[in-house]
Coordinates of C-alpha atoms in Angstrom, one line a residue:
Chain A
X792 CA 77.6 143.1 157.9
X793 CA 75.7 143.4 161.0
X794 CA 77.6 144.0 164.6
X795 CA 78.8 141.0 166.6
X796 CA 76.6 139.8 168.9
X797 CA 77.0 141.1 172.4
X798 CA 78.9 144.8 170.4
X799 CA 77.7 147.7 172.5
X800 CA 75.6 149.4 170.0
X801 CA 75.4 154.0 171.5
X802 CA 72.7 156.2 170.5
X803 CA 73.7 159.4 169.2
X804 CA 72.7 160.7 172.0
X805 CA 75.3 158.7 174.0
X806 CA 77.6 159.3 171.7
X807 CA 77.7 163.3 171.9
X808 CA 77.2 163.2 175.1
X809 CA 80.6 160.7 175.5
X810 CA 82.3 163.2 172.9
X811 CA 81.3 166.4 175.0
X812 CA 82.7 165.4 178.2
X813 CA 85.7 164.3 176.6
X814 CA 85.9 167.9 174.9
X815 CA 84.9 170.0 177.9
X816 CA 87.1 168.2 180.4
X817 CA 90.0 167.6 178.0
X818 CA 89.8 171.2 176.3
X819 CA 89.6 174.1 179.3
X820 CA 91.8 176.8 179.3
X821 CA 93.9 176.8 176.4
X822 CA 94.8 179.6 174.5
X823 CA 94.4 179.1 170.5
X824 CA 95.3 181.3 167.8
X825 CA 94.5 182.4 164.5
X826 CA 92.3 185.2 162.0
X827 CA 89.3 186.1 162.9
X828 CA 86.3 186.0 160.1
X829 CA 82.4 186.0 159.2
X830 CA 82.2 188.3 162.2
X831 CA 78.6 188.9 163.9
X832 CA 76.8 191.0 166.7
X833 CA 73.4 189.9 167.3
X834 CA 71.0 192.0 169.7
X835 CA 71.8 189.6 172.5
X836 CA 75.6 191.3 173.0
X837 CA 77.4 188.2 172.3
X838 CA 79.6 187.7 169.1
X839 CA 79.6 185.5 166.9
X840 CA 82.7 184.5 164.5
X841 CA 85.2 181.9 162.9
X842 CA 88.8 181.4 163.8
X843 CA 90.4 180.4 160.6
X844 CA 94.2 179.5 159.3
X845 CA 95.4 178.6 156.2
X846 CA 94.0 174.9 156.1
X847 CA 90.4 175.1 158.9
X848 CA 87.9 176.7 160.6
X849 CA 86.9 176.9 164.2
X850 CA 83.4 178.3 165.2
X851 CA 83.8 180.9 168.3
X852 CA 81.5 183.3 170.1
X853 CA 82.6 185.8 173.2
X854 CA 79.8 185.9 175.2
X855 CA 78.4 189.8 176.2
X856 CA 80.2 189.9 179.7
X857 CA 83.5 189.4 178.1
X858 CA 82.9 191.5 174.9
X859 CA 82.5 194.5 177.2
X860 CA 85.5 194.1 178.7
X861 CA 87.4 194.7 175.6
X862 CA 89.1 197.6 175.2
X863 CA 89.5 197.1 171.3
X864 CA 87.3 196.7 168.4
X865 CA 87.0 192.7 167.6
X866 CA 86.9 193.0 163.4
X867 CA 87.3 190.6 160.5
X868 CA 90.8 189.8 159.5
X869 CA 92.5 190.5 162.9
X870 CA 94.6 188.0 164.1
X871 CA 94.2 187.1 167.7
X872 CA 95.3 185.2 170.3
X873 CA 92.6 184.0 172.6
X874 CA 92.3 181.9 175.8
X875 CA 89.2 179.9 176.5
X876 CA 87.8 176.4 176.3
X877 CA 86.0 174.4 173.9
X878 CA 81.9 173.1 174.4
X879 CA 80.0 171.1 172.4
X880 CA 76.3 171.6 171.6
X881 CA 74.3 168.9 171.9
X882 CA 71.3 169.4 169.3
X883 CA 73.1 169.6 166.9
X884 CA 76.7 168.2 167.5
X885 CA 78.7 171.1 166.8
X886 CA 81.4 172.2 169.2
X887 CA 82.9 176.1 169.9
X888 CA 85.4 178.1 171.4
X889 CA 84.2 179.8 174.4
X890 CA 86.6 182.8 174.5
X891 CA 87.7 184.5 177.8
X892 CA 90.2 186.5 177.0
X893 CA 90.7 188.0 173.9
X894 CA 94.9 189.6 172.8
X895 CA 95.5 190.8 169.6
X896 CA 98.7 189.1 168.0
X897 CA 102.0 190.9 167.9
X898 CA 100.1 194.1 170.0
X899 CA 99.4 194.9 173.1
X900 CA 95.4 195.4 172.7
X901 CA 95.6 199.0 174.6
X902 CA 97.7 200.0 171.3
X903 CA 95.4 198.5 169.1
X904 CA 92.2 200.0 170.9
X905 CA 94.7 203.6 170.7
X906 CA 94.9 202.9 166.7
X907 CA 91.6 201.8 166.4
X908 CA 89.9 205.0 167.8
X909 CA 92.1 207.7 166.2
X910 CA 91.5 206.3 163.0
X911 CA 88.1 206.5 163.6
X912 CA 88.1 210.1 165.0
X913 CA 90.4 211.1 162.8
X914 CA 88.0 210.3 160.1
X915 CA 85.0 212.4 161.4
X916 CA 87.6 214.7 161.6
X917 CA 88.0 215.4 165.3
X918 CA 91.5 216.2 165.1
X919 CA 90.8 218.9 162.1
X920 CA 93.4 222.2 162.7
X921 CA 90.7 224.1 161.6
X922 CA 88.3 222.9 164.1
X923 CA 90.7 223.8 167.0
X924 CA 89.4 227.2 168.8
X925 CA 92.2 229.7 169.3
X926 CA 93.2 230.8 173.2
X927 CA 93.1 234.0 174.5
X928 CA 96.0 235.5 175.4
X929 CA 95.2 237.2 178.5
X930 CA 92.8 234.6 180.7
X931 CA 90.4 235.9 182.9
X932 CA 88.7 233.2 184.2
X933 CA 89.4 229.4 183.2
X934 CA 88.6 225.5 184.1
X935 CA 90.4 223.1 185.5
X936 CA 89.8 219.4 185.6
X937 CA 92.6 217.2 187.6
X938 CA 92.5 214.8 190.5
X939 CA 92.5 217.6 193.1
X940 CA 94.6 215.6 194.9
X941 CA 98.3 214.7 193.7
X942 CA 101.0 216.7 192.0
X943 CA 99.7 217.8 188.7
X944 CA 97.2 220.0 190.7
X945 CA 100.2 221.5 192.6
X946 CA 102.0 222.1 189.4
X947 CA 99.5 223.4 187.2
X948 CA 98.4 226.1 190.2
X949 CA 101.8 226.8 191.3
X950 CA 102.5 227.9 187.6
X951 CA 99.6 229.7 187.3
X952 CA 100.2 231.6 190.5
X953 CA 103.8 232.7 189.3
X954 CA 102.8 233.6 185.9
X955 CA 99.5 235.0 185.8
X956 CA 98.0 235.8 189.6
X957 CA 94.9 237.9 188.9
X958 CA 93.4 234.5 187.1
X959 CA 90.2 232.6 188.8
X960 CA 90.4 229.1 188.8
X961 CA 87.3 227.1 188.4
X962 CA 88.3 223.4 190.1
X963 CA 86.3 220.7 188.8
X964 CA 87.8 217.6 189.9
X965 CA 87.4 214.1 188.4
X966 CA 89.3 211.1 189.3
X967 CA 92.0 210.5 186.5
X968 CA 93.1 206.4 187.0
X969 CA 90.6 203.6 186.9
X970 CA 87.3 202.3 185.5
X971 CA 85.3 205.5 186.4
X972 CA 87.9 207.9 185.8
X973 CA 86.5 208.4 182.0
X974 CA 83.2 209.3 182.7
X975 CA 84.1 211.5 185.4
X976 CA 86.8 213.5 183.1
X977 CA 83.9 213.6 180.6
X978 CA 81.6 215.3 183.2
X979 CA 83.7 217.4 184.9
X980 CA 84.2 219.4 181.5
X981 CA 79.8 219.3 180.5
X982 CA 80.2 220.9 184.2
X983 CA 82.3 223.8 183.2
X984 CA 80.9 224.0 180.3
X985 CA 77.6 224.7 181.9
X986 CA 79.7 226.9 183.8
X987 CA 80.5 228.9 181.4
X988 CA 77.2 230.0 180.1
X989 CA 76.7 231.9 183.0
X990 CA 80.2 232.6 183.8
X991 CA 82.3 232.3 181.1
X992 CA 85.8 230.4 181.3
X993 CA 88.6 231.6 178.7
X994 CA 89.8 227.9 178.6
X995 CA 89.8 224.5 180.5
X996 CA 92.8 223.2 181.5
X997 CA 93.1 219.1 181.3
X998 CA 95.6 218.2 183.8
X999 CA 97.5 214.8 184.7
X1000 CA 100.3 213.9 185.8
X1001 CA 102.7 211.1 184.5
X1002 CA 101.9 207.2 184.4
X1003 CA 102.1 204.4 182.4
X1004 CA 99.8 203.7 179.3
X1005 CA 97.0 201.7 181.6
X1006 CA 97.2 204.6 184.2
X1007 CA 96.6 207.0 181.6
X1008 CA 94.0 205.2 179.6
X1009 CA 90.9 207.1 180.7
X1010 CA 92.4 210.2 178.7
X1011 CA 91.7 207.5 175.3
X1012 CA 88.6 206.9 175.7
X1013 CA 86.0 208.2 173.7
X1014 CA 83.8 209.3 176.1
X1015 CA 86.5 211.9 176.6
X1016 CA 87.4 212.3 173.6
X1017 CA 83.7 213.6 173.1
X1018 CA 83.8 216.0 175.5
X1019 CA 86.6 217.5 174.6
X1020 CA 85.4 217.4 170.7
X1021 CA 81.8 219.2 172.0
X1022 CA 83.6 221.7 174.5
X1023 CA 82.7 225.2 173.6
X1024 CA 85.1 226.8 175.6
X1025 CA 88.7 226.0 174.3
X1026 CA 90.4 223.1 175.8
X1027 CA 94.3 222.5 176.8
X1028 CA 95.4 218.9 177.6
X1029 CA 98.5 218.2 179.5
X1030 CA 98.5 214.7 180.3
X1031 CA 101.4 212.6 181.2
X1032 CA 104.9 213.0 180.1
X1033 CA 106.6 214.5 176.9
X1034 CA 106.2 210.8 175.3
X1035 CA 102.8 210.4 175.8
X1036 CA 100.1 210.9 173.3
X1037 CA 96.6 210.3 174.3
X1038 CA 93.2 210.7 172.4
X1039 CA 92.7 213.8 174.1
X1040 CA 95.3 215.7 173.4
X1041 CA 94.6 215.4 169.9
X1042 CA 91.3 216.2 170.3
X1043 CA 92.2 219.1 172.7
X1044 CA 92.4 222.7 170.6
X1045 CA 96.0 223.0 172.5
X1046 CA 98.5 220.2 173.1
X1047 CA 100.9 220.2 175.8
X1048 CA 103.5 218.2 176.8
X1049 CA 102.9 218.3 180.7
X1050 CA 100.8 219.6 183.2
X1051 CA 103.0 222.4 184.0
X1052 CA 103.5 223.2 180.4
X1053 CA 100.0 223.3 179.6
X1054 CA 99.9 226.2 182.5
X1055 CA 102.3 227.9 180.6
X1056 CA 100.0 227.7 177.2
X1057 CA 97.3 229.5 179.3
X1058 CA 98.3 232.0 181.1
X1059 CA 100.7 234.7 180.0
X1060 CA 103.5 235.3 182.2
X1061 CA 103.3 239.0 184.3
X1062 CA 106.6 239.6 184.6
X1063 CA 106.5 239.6 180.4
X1064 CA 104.1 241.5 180.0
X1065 CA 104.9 243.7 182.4
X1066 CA 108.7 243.8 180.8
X1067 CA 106.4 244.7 177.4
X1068 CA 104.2 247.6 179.2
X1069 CA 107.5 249.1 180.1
X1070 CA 108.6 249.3 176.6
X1071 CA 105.6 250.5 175.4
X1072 CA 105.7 253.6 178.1
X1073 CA 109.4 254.3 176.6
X1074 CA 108.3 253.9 172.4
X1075 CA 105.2 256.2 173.7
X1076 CA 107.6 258.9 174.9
X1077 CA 110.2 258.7 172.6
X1078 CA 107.1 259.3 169.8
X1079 CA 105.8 262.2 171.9
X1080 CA 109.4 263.5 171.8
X1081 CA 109.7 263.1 168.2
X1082 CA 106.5 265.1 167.5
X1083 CA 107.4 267.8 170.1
X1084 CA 111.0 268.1 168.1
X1085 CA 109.2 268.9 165.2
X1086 CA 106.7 271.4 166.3
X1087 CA 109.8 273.4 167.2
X1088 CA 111.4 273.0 164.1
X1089 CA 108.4 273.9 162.5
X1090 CA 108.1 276.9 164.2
X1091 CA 111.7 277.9 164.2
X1092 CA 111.2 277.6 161.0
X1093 CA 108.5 280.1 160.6
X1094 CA 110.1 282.8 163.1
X1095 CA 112.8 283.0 160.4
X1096 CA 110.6 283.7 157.6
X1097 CA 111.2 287.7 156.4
X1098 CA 107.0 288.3 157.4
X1099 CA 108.1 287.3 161.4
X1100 CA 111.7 289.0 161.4
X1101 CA 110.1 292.6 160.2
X1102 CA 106.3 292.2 160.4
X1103 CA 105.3 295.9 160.3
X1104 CA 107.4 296.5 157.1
X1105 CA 105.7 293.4 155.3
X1106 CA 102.1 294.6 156.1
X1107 CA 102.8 298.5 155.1
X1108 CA 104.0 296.9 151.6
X1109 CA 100.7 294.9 152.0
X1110 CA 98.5 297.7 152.4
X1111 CA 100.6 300.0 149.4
X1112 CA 99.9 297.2 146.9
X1113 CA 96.4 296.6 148.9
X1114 CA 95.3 300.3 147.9
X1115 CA 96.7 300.2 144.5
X1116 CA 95.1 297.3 143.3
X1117 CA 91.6 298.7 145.4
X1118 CA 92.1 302.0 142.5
X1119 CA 92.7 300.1 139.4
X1120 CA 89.6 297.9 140.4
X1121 CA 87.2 301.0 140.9
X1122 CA 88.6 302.3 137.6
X1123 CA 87.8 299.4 135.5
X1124 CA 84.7 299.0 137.1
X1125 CA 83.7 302.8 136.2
X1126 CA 84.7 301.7 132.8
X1127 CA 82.6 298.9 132.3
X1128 CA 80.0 300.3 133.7
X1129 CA 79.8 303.7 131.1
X1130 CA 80.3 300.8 128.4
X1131 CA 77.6 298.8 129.5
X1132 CA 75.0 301.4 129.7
X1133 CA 75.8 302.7 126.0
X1134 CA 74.9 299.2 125.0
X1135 CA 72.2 299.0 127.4
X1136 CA 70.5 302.0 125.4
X1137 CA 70.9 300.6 121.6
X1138 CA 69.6 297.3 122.5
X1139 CA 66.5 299.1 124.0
X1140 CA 66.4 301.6 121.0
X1141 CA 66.3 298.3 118.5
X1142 CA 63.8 296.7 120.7
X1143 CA 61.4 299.4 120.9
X1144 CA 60.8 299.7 117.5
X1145 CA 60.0 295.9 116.7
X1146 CA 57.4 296.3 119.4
X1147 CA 53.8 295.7 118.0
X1148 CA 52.4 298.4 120.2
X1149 CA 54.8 300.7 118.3
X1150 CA 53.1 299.4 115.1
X1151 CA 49.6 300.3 115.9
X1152 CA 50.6 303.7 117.1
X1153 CA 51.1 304.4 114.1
X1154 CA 47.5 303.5 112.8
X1155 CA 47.8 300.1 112.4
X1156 CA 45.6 297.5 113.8
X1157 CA 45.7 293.9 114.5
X1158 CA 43.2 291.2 113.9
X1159 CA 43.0 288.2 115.4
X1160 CA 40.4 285.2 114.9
X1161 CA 38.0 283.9 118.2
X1162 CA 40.7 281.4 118.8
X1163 CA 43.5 284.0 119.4
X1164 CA 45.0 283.3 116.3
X1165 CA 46.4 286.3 114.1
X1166 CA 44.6 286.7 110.9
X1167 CA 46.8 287.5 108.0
X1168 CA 44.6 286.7 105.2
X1169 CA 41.4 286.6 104.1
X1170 CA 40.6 284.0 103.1
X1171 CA 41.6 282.3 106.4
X1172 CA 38.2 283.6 107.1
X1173 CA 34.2 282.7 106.3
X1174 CA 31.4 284.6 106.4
X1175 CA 29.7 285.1 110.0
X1176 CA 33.2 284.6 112.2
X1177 CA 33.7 286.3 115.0
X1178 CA 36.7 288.2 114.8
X1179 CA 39.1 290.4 117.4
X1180 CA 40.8 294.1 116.5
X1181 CA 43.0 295.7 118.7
X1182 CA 43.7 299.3 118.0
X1183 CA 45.9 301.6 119.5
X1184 CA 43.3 301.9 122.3
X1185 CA 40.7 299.5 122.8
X1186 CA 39.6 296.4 121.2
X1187 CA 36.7 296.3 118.6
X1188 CA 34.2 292.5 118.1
X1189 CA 32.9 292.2 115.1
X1190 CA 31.4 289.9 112.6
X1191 CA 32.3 288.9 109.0
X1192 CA 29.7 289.8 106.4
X1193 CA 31.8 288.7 103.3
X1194 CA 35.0 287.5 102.2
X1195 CA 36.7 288.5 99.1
Chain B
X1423 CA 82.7 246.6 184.8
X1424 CA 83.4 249.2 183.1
X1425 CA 87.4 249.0 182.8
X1426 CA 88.1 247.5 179.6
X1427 CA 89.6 243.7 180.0
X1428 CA 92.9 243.6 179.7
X1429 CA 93.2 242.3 176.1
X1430 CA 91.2 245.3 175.4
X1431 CA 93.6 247.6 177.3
X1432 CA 96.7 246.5 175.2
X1433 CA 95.2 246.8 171.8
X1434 CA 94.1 250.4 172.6
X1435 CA 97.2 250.9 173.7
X1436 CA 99.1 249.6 170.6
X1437 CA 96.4 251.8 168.5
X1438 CA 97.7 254.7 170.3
X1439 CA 101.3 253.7 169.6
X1440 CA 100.6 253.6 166.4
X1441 CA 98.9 257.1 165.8
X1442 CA 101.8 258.2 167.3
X1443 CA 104.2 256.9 164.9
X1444 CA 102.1 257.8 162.5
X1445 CA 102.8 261.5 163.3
X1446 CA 100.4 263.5 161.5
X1447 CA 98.1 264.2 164.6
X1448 CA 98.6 267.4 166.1
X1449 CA 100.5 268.6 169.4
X1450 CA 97.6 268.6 170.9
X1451 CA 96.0 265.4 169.5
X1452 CA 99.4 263.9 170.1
X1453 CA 99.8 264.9 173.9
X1454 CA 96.1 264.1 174.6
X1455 CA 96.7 260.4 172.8
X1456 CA 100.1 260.5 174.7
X1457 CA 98.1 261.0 177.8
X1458 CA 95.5 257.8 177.2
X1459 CA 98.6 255.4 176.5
X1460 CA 100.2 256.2 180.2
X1461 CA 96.3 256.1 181.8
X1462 CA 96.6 252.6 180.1
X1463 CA 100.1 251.4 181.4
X1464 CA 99.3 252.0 184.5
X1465 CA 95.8 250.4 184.3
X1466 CA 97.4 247.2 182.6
X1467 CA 100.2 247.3 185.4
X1468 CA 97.9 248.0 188.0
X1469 CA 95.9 245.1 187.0
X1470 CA 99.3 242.9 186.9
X1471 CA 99.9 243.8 190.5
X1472 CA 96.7 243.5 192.4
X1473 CA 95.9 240.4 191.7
X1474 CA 95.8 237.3 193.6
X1475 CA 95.0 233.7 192.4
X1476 CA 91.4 232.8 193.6
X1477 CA 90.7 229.1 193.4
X1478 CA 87.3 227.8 193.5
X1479 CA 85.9 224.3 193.4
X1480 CA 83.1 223.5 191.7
X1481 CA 80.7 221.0 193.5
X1482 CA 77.6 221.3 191.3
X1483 CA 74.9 223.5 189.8
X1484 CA 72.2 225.8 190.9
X1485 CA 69.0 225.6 190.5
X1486 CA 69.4 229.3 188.2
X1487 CA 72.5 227.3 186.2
X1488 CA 75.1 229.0 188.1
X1489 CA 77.8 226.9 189.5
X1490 CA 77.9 226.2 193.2
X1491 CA 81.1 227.2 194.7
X1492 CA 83.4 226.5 197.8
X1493 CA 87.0 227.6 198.2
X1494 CA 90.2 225.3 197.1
X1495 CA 93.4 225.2 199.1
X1496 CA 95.6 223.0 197.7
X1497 CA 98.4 221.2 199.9
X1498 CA 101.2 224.2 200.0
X1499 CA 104.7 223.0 199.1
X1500 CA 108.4 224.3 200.2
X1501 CA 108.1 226.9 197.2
X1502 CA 105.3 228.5 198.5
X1503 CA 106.9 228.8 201.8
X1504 CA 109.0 231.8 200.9
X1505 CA 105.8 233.8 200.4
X1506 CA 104.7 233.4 204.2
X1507 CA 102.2 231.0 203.5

């Protein structure tokens, strides 16, 4: 059925644009609430994603400016609260939430940014124990970063001073509170750490004084956080009061619960170790003591001995049984001696007459063939071989004629 | 520098405590021992005495990498006031 006559018949284009100014006047500044989902981060900066409840959808982007701002990470499945208006496109139709402001639900989004990063860190194992660098007990030189300005700075020093006087301090301020205060925390310790490759620092002290969680917030951010993490000189955070627990000081190789406290972690305290010096100096004598006591036992000990209460009759008995024993040893050596030349003279006797030379004294000869060899038999031998004779005296060459 | 730091100093000096409760050094390895604890003690407590806190601020780097320095005062309070300053 076509329209009445004299019916208003819209474009689309009329209609959407009827529909958007009913939307964007009727639809600013609310605050809408739900899960977020289908979450995306184009190039651009913006974000892209859907705000969803049990029943429907609503398409929603943050633009860049505003998804800088936040201090926690937007993900899928987080329920949000979020205060903005609604636009529509006009291509195509569709409308969106332009977001603003973005809480998450049941808390605070400084918490959730808190949780969000040490869950993170704590994964890539920033807060490992057996990461954490050890102190040295007796500080020579060390960092500070603080506000120089303020009490913490007054503590820390104060402390310090007290406990541990001969110590430089190396002052590298940084603002602690406010937008800048990360960056310059995160500097001030790349500074001493720079520092200390030409003079080197035992330890850098991080140092701020109470606040609330916004006033300490720089001290949870991960640009601190990465300082800290890539400090190669030890690091001691004392931020806030006992309650507070920041990034850093889990990052930080030595957690304390103040600024003054995290004085006390660095520097020994004199009168201590002087207390300790002292009873050293009285353990040392008392030892010495000791071992003189027993040198003079020891020789008391020795002066009563027989040899030290009558030494000359000791050594006279020495030198009887000295000259007896000197006679019975040039006896038996006489002795052996006769013994050993009677055997001396048999073997010799026994010797001499197995003794070849002895043999051909006697007439004997020996013959041997060209090669040295002893000839025992004729017929060892051929005809024309050259063969050797010793005699008694002299040697004879001659020739073999025949063999029989 | 020669002096050994003052880490240094103590762990010597805890060695020497311990040869000497050891005991089996001599008299004379024992007094001479005895002797380097108390030079020591009185290095270590020296070095607890002289002292005074120097605070410097660090505004930057040199061109070499060493730091540039100027001297820190911080605002002196009512404890501080006993010590004349």
């Amino acid at each position: 059925m076509p329209p009445l006559t004299g019916t208003p018949i819209l474009t689309v284009t009329q209609l959407t644009r009827s529909l958007k100014s009913v939307v964007e006047e009727q639809f600013v500044n609310l605050w809408v609430e739900g899960e977020v989902s289908n979450l995306a981060r184009p190039s651009s900066g913006h974000v892209y994603f859907t705000l969803k409840d049990d029943t429907t959808t609503l398409r929603a982007v943050l633009y860049r400016g505003v998804a800088l701002r936040l201090r926690f990470d937007l993900t899928d499945g987080l329920h949000v609260l979020m205060r903005g208006r609604l636009s529509l496109y006009e291509p195509r139709g569709e409308y969106q939430f332009n977001a603003e402001e973005v809480e998450p639900k049941g808390i605070g989004s400084l918490e959730l940014a808190f949780r969000q990063l040490k869950e993170k860190l704590s994964a890539a194992g920033w807060f490992d124990p057996r990461r954490k660098k050890r102190l040295r007990p007796y500080p020579q030189r060390i960092g500070l970063v603080c506000s120089p300005t303020g009490s913490a700075v007054r503590d820390v020093l104060e402390v310090l001073a007290r406990r541990w006087p001969s110590l430089e301090i190396f002052l590298a301020p940084a603002r602690v509170q406010g937008e800048v205060a990360a960056v310059e925390i995160a500097a001030a310790i790349g500074l001493l750490n720079r520092v200390h490759q030409k003079m080197p620092l035992d330890a850098i002290l991080l140092a701020r004084g109470g606040g609330s969680l916004e006033d300490l917030w720089p001290f949870n951010e991960e640009v601190v956080a990465r300082a800290i993490f890539r400090s190669c000189v030890p690091i001691v955070s004392g931020v806030g009061h006992e309650d507070d627990l920041t990034i850093a000081d889990l990052v930080a190789d030595c957690r304390a619960l103040t600024p003054t406290e995290a004085a006390e972690k660095v520097a020994p305290d004199r009168l201590e170790v002087a207390r300790r010096l002292e009873s050293m100096a009285a353990r040392m004598r008392a030892l010495l003591l000791r071992n003189l006591e027993a040198a003079r036992q020891r020789l008391a000990g020795l002066r009563s001995r027989p040899c030290f209460r009558r030494p000359t009759e000791r050594i006279e008995e020495q030198r009887r049984r000295l000259d007896d024993w000197a006679d019975r040893l040039q006896r038996a050596m006489l002795q052996r001696l006769r013994s050993g030349q009677q055997r001396f003279s048999n073997v010799a006797a026994r010797l001499e007459g197995l003794s070849p030379l002895k043999v051909l004294a006697r007439g004997y000869s020996l013959t041997y063939s060209e090669e040295g060899q002893v000839v025992r038999q004729a017929k060892q031998l051929q005809p024309g071989q050259r063969l050797v004779t010793r005699l008694r005296e002299g040697i004879v060459h001659s020739i073999v004629e025949s063999v029989e | 520098m020669n002096e050994p730091s003052f880490e240094q100093a103590l762990a010597d000096l805890d060695a020497v405590v311990r040869d000497l409760e050891e005991g089996c050094l001599g008299l004379d390895e024992a007094l001479a021992r005895y002797e380097q604890g108390i030079a020591l003690i009185q290095l270590c407590q020296h070095r607890l005495q002289a002292a005074e806190q120097r605070i410097l601020q660090v505004t930057g780097l040199m061109e070499d990498g060493s730091p540039a320095l100027q001297p820190f005062r911080h605002a002196p309070t009512s404890s501080r006031g006993r010590n004349g300053n």
